[in-house]
PDB file of C-alpha atoms and ligand atoms in Angstrom:
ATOM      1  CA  UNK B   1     -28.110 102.202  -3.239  1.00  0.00           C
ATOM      2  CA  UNK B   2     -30.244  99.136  -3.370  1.00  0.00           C
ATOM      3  CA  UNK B   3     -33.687 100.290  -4.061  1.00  0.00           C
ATOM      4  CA  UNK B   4     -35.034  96.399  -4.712  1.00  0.00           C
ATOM      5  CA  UNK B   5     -37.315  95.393  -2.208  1.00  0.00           C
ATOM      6  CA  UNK B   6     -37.932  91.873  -0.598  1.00  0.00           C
ATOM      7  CA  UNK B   7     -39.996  91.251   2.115  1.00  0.00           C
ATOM      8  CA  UNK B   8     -38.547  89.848   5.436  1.00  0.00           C
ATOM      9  CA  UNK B   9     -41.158  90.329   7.946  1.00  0.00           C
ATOM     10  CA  UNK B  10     -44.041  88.924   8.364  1.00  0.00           C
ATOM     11  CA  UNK B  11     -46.638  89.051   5.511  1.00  0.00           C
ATOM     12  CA  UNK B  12     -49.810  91.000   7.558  1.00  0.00           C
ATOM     13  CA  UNK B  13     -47.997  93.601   9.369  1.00  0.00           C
ATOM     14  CA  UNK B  14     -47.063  97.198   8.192  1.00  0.00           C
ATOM     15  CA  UNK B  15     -43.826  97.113   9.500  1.00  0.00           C
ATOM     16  CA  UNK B  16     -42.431  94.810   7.032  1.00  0.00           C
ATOM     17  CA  UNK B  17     -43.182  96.993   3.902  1.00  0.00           C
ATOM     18  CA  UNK B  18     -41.400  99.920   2.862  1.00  0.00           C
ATOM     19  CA  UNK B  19     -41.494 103.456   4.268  1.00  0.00           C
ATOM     20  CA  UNK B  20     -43.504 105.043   1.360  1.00  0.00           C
ATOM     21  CA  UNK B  21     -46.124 102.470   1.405  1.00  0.00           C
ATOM     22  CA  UNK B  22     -46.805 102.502   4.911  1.00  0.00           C
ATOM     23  CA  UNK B  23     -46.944 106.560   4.823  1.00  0.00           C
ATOM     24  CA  UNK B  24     -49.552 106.345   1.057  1.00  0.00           C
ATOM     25  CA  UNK B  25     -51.259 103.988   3.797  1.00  0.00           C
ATOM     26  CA  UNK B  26     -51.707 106.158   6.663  1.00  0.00           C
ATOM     27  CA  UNK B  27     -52.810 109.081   4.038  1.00  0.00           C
ATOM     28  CA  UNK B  28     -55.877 106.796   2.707  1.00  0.00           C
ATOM     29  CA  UNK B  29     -56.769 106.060   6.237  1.00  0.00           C
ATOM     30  CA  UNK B  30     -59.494 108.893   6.375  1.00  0.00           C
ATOM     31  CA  UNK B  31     -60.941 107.791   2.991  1.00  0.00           C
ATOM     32  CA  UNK B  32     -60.653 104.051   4.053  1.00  0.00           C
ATOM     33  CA  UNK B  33     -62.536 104.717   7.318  1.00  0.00           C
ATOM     34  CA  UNK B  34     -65.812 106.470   5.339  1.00  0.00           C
ATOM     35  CA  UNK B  35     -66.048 103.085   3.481  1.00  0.00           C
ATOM     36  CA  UNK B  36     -65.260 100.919   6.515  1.00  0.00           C
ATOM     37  CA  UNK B  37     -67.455 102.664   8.785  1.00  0.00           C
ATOM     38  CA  UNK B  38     -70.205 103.213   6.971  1.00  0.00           C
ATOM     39  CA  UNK B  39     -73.788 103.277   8.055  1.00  0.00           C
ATOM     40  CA  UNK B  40     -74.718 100.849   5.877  1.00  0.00           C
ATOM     41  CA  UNK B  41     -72.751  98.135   7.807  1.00  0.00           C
ATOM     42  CA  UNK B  42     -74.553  99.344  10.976  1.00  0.00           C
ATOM     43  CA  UNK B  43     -78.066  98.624   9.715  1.00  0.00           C
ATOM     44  CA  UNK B  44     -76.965  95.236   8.247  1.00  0.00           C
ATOM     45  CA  UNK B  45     -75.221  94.910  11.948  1.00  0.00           C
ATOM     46  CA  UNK B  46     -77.971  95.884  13.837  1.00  0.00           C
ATOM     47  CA  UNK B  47     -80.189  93.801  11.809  1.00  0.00           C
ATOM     48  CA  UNK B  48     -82.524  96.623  10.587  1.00  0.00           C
ATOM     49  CA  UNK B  49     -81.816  97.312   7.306  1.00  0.00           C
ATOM     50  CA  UNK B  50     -84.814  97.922   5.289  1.00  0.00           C
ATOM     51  CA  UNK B  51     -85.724  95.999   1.885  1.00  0.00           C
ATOM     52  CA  UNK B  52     -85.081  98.716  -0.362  1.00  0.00           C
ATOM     53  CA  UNK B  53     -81.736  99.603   0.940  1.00  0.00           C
ATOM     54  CA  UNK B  54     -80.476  96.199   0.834  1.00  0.00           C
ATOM     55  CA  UNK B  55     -81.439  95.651  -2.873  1.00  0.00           C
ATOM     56  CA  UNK B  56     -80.059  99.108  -3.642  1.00  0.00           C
ATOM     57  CA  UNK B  57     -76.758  97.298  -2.291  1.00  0.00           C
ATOM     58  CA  UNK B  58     -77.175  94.298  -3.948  1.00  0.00           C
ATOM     59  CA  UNK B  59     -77.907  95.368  -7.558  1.00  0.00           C
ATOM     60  CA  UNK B  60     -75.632  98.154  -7.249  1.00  0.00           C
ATOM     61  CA  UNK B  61     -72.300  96.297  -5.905  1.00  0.00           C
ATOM     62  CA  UNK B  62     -73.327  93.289  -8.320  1.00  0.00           C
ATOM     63  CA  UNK B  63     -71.147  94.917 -11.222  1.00  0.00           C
ATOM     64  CA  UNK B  64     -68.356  95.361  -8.892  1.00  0.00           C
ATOM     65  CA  UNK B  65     -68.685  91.615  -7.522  1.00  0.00           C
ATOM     66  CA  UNK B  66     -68.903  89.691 -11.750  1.00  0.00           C
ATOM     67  CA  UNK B  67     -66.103  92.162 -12.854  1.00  0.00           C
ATOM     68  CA  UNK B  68     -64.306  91.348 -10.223  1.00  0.00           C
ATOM     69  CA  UNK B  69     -62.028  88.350 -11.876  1.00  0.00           C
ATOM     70  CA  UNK B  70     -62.301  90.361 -14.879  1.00  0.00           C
ATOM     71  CA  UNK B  71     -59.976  93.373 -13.321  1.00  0.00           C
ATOM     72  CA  UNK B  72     -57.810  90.614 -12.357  1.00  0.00           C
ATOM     73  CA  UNK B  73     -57.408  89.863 -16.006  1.00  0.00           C
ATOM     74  CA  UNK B  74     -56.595  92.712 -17.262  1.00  0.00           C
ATOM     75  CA  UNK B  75     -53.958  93.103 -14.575  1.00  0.00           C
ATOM     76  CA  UNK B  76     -52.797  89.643 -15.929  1.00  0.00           C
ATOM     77  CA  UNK B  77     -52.503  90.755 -19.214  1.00  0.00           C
ATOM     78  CA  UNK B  78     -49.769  93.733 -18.295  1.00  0.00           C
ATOM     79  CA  UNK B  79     -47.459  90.977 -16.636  1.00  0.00           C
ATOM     80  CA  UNK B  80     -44.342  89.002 -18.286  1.00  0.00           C
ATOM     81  CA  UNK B  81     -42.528  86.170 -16.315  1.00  0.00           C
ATOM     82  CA  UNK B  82     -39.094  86.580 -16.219  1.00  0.00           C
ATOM     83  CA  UNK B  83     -39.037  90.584 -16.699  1.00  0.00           C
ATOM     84  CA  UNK B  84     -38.614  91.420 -12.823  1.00  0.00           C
ATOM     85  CA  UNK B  85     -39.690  89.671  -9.473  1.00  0.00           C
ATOM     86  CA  UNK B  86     -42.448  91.741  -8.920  1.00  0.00           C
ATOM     87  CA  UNK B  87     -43.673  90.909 -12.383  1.00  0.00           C
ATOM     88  CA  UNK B  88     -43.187  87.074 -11.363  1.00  0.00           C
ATOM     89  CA  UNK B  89     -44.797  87.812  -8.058  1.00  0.00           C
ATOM     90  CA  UNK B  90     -47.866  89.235  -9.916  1.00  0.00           C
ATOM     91  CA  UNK B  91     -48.154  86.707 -12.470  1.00  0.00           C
ATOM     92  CA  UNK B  92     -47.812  83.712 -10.187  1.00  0.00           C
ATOM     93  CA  UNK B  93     -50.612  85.447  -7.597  1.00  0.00           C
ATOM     94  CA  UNK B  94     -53.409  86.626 -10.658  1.00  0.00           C
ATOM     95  CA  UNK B  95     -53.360  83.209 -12.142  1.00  0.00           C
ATOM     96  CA  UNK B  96     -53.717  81.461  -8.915  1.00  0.00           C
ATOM     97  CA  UNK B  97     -56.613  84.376  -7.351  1.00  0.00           C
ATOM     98  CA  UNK B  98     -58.667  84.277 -11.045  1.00  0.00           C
ATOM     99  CA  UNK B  99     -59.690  81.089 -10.531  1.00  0.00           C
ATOM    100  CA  UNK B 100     -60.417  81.435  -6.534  1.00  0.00           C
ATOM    101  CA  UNK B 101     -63.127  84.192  -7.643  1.00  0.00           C
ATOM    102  CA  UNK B 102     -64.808  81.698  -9.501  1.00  0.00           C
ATOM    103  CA  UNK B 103     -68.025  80.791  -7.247  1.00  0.00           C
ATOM    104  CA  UNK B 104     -67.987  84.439  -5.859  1.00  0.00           C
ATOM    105  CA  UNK B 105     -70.330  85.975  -7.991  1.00  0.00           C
ATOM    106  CA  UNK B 106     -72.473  83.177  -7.451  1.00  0.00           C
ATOM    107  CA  UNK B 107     -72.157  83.314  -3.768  1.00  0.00           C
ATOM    108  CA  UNK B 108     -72.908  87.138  -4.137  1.00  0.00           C
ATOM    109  CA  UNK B 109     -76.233  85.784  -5.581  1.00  0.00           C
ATOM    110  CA  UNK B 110     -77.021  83.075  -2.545  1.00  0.00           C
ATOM    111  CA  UNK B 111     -76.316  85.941  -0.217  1.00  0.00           C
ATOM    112  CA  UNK B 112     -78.851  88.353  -2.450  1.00  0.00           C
ATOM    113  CA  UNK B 113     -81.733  85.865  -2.335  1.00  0.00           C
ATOM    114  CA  UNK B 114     -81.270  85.250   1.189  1.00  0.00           C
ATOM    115  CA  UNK B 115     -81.449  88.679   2.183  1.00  0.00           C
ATOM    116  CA  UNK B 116     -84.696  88.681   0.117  1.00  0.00           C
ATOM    117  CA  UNK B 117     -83.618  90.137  -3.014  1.00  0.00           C
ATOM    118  CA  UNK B 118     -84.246  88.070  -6.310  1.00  0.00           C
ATOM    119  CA  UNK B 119     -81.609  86.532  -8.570  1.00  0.00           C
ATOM    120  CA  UNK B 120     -83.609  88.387 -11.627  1.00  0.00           C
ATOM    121  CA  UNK B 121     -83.454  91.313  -9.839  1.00  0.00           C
ATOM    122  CA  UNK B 122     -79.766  91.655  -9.428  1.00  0.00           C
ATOM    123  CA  UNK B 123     -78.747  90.129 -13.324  1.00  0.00           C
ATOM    124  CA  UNK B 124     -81.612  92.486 -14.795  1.00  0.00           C
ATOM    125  CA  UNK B 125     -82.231  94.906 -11.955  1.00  0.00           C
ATOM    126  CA  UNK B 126     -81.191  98.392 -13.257  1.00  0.00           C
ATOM    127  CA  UNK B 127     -78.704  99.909 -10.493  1.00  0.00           C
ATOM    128  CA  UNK B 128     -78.990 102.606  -8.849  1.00  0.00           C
ATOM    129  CA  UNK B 129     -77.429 105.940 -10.477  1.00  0.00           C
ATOM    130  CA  UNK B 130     -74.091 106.465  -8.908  1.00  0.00           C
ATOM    131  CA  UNK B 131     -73.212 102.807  -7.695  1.00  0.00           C
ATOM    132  CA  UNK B 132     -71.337 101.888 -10.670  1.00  0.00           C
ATOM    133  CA  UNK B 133     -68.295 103.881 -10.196  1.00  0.00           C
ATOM    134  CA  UNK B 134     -66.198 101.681  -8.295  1.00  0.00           C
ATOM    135  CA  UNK B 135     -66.413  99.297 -11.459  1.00  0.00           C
ATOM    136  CA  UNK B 136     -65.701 101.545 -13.921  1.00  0.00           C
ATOM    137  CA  UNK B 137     -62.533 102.681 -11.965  1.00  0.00           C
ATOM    138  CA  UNK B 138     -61.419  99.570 -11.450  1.00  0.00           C
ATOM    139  CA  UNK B 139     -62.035  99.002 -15.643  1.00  0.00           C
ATOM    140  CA  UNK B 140     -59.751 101.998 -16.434  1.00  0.00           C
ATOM    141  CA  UNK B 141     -56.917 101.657 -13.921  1.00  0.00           C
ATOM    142  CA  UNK B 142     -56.343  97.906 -14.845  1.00  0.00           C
ATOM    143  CA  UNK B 143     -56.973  98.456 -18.305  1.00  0.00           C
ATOM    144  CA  UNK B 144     -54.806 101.620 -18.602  1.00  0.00           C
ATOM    145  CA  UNK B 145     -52.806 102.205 -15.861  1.00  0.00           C
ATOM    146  CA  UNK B 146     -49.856 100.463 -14.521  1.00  0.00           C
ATOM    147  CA  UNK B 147     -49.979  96.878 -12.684  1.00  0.00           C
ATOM    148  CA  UNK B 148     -49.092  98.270  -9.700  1.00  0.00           C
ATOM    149  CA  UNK B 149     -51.712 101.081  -9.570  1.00  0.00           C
ATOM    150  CA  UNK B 150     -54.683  98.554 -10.857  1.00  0.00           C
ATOM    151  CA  UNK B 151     -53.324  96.388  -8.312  1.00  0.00           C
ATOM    152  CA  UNK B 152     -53.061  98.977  -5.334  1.00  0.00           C
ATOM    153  CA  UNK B 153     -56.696 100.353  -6.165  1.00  0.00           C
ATOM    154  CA  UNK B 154     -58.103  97.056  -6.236  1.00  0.00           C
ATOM    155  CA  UNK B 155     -56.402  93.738  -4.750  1.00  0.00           C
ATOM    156  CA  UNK B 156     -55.301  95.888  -1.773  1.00  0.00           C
ATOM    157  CA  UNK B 157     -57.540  98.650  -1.606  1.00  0.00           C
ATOM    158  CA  UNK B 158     -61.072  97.260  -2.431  1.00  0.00           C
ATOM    159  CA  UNK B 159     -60.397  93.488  -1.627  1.00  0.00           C
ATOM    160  CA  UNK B 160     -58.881  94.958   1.585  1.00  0.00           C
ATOM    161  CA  UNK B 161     -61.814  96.804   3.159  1.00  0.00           C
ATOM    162  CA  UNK B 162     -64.408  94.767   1.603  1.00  0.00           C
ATOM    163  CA  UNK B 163     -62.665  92.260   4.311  1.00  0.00           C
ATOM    164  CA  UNK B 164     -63.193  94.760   7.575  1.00  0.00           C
ATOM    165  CA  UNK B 165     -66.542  95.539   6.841  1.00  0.00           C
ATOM    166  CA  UNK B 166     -68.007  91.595   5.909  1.00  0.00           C
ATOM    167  CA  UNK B 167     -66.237  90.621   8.668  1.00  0.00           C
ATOM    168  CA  UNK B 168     -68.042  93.176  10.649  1.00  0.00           C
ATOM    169  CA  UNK B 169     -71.769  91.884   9.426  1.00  0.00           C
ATOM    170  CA  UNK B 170     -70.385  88.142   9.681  1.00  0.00           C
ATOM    171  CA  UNK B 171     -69.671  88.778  12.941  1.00  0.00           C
ATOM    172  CA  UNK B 172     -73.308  90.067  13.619  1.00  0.00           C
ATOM    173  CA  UNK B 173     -75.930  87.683  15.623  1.00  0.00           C
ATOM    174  CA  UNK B 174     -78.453  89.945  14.640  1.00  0.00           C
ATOM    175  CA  UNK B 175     -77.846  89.732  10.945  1.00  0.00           C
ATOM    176  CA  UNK B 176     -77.640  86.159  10.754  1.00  0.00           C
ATOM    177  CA  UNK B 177     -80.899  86.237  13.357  1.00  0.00           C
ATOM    178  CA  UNK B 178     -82.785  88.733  10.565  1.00  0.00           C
ATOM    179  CA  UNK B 179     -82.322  85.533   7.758  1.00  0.00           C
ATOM    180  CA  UNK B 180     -84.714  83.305   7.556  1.00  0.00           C
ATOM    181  CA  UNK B 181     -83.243  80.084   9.207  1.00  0.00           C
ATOM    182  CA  UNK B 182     -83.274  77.879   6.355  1.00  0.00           C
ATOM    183  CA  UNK B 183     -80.051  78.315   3.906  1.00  0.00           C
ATOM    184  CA  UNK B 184     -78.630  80.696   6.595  1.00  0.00           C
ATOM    185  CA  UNK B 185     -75.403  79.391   5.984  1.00  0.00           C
ATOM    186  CA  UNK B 186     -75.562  79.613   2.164  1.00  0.00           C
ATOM    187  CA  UNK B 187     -76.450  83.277   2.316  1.00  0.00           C
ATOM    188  CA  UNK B 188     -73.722  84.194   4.574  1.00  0.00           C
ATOM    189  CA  UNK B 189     -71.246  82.434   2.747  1.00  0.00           C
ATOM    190  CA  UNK B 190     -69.952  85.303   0.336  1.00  0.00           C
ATOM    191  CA  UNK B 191     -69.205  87.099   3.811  1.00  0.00           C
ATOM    192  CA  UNK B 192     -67.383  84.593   5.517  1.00  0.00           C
ATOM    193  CA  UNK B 193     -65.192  83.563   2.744  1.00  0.00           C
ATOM    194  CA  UNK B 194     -64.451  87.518   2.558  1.00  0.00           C
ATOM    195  CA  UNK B 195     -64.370  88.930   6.103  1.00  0.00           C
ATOM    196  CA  UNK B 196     -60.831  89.735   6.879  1.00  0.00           C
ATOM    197  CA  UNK B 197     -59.782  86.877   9.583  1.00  0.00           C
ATOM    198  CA  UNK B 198     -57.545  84.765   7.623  1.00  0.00           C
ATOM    199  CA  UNK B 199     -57.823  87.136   4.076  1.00  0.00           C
ATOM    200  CA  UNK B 200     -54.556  87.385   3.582  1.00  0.00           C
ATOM    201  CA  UNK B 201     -54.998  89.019  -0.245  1.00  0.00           C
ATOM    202  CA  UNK B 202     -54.833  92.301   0.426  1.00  0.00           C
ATOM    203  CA  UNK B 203     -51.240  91.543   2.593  1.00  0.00           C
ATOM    204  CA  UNK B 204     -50.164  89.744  -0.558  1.00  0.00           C
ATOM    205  CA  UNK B 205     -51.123  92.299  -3.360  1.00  0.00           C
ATOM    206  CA  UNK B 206     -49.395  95.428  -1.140  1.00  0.00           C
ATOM    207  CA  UNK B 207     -46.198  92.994  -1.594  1.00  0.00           C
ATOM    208  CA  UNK B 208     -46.688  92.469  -5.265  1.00  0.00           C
ATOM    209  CA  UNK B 209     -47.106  95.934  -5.184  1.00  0.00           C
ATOM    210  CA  UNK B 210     -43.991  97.123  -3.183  1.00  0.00           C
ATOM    211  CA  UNK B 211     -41.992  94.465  -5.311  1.00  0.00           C
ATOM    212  CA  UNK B 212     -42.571  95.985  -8.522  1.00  0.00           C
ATOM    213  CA  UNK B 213     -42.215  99.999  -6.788  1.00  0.00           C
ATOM    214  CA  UNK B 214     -38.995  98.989  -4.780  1.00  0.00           C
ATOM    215  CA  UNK B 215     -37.366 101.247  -1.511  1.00  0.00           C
ATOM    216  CA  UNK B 216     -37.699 103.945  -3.285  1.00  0.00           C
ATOM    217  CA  UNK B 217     -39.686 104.824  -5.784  1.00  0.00           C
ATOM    218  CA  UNK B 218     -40.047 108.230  -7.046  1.00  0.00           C
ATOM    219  CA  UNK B 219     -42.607 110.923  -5.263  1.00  0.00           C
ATOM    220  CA  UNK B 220     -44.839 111.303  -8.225  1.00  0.00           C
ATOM    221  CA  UNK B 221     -44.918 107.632  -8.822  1.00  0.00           C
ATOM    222  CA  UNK B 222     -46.108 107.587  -4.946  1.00  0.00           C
ATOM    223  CA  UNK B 223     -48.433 110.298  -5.276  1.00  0.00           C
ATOM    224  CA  UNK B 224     -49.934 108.690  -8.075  1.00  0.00           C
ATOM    225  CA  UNK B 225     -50.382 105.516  -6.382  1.00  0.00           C
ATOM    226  CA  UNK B 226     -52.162 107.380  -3.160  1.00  0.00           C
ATOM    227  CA  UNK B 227     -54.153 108.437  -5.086  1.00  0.00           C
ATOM    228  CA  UNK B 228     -55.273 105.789  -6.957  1.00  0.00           C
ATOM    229  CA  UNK B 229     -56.134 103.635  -2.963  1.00  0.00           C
ATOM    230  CA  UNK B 230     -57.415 106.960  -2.415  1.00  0.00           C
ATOM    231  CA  UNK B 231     -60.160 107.164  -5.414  1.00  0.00           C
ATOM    232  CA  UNK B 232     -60.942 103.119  -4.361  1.00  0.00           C
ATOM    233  CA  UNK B 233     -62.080 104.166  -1.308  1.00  0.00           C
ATOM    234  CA  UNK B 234     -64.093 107.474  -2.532  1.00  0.00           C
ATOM    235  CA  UNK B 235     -65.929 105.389  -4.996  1.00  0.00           C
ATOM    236  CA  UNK B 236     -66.634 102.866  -3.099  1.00  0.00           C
ATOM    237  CA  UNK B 237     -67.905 105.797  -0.083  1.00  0.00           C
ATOM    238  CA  UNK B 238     -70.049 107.226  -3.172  1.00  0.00           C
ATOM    239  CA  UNK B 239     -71.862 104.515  -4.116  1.00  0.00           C
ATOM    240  CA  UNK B 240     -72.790 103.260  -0.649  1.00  0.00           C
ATOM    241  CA  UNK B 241     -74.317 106.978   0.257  1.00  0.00           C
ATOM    242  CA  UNK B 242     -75.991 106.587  -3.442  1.00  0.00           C
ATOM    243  CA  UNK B 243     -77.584 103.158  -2.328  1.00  0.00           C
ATOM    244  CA  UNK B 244     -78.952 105.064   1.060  1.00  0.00           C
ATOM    245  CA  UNK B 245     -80.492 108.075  -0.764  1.00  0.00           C
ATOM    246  CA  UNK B 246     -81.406 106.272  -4.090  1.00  0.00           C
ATOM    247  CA  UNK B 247     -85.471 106.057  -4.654  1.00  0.00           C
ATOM    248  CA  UNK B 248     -87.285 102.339  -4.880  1.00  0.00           C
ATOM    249  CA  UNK B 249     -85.703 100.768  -7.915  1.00  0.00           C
ATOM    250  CA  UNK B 250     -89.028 101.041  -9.851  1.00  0.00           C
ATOM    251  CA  UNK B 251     -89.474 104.353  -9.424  1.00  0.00           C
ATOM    252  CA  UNK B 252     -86.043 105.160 -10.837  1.00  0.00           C
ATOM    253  CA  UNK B 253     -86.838 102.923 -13.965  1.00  0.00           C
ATOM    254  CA  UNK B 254     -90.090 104.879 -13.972  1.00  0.00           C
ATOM    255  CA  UNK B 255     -88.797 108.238 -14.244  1.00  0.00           C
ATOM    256  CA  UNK B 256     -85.877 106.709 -16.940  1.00  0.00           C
ATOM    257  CA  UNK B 257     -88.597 105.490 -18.935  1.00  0.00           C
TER     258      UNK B 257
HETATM  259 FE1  FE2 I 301     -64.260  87.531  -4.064  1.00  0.00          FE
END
């Protein structure tokens, strides 16, 4: 039985990936679709989202953003050339995608200030409780689990619906109309280089993925990695909601002090 897998078809469409993946895909639909269609996208869409909200966003996705290359490392670290082709795969993709994140976090920064939020305010800014649990799950799965979980939960399952919903706000006249004119195009730049047009990364780490897993891997193994897309998603859904319900950012420091 030849349980290796290689893909044939073409790169962004389910159909050329193994039967378990595209079923672990389907079940993490639901918990995809809270993050994707999240109210906060329509207020940035509609081009009413308040002040407060926005820097609720900003300062609490900012860990998230800087760690980013960071996750990537540690994924890094768990690869060996030579020991299988999904371990090649991986190796060859991290080193290449490290470096691409390079200006992100900076870009993350440009879009911050333009949307009115200070630089200062996002390095220092304390974030609002409950926002930093995407980051810390994306610390302990690429730290501790396997590559292909740390790789699931974040190259495909963060990087993927972080490109559905900037393309939906890039894709907004109305948000680009609520920026002030001048440096328009340097604040939406961390959205255009991540809405999901021509993003094929998350395409590209499911294949790493399915390369290391094979046909067929085992049902726990599969479980395991559903639920690690899964808990992407949920703590991603989490700290939006905590960014919508969160007090100003000075009252929370008040009542911490
Ligand atoms: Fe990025």
């Amino acid at each position: 039985m030849n349980t290796h897998f290689e893909r044939t078809g073409p790169l962004a469409e389910l159909s050329s990936y193994p039967r378990w993946a595209r079923e672990v895909i389907e079940a993490c639909e639901p918990a995809r679709r809270s993050v994707r269609d999240h109210v906060m996208w329509d207020l940035m869409v509609e081009g009413n989202i308040d002040l407060a909200t926005m820097r609720h966003f900003m300062v609490g996705t900012w860990s998230l953003i800087e760690r980013f290359p960071s996750f990537m490392a540690q994924s890094l670290m768990k690869t060996r050339y030579g020991r299988s082709a999904g371990d090649n795969l991986a190796r060859r993709w991290l080193v290449r995608n490290i470096r691409v994140e390079q200006n992100h976090a900076e870009y993350w920064l440009d879009w911050a200030e333009g949307a009115g939020v200070a630089r200062a305010e996002v390095l220092e800014g304390r974030p609002p409780l409950g926002t930093q649990t995407a980051a810390e799950w994306c610390h302990e799965v690429c730290g501790r689990d396997t590559l292909a979980a740390g790789m699931a939960a974040t190259n495909y399952a963060i990087e993927g619906v972080t490109g559905e919903w900037s393309q939906k706000v890039y894709d907004s006249v109305a948000y680009a109309d609520s920026l002030p004119a001048g440096g328009r195009k340097a604040t939406l730049r961390w959205l255009q280089l991540h809405a999901a047009y021509d993003d094929t990364h998350p395409w590209e780490a499911l294949e790493i993925v399915c390369t290391l897993m094979g046909n067929q891997p085992a049902p726990e193994e599969v479980e395991h990695l559903r639920e690690c897309i899964e808990r992407s998603y949920v703590s991603l859904h989490y700290g939006l909601e905590r960014c919508l319900a969160q007090p100003p950012v000075e009252e929370v420091e008040e009542q911490a002090a």
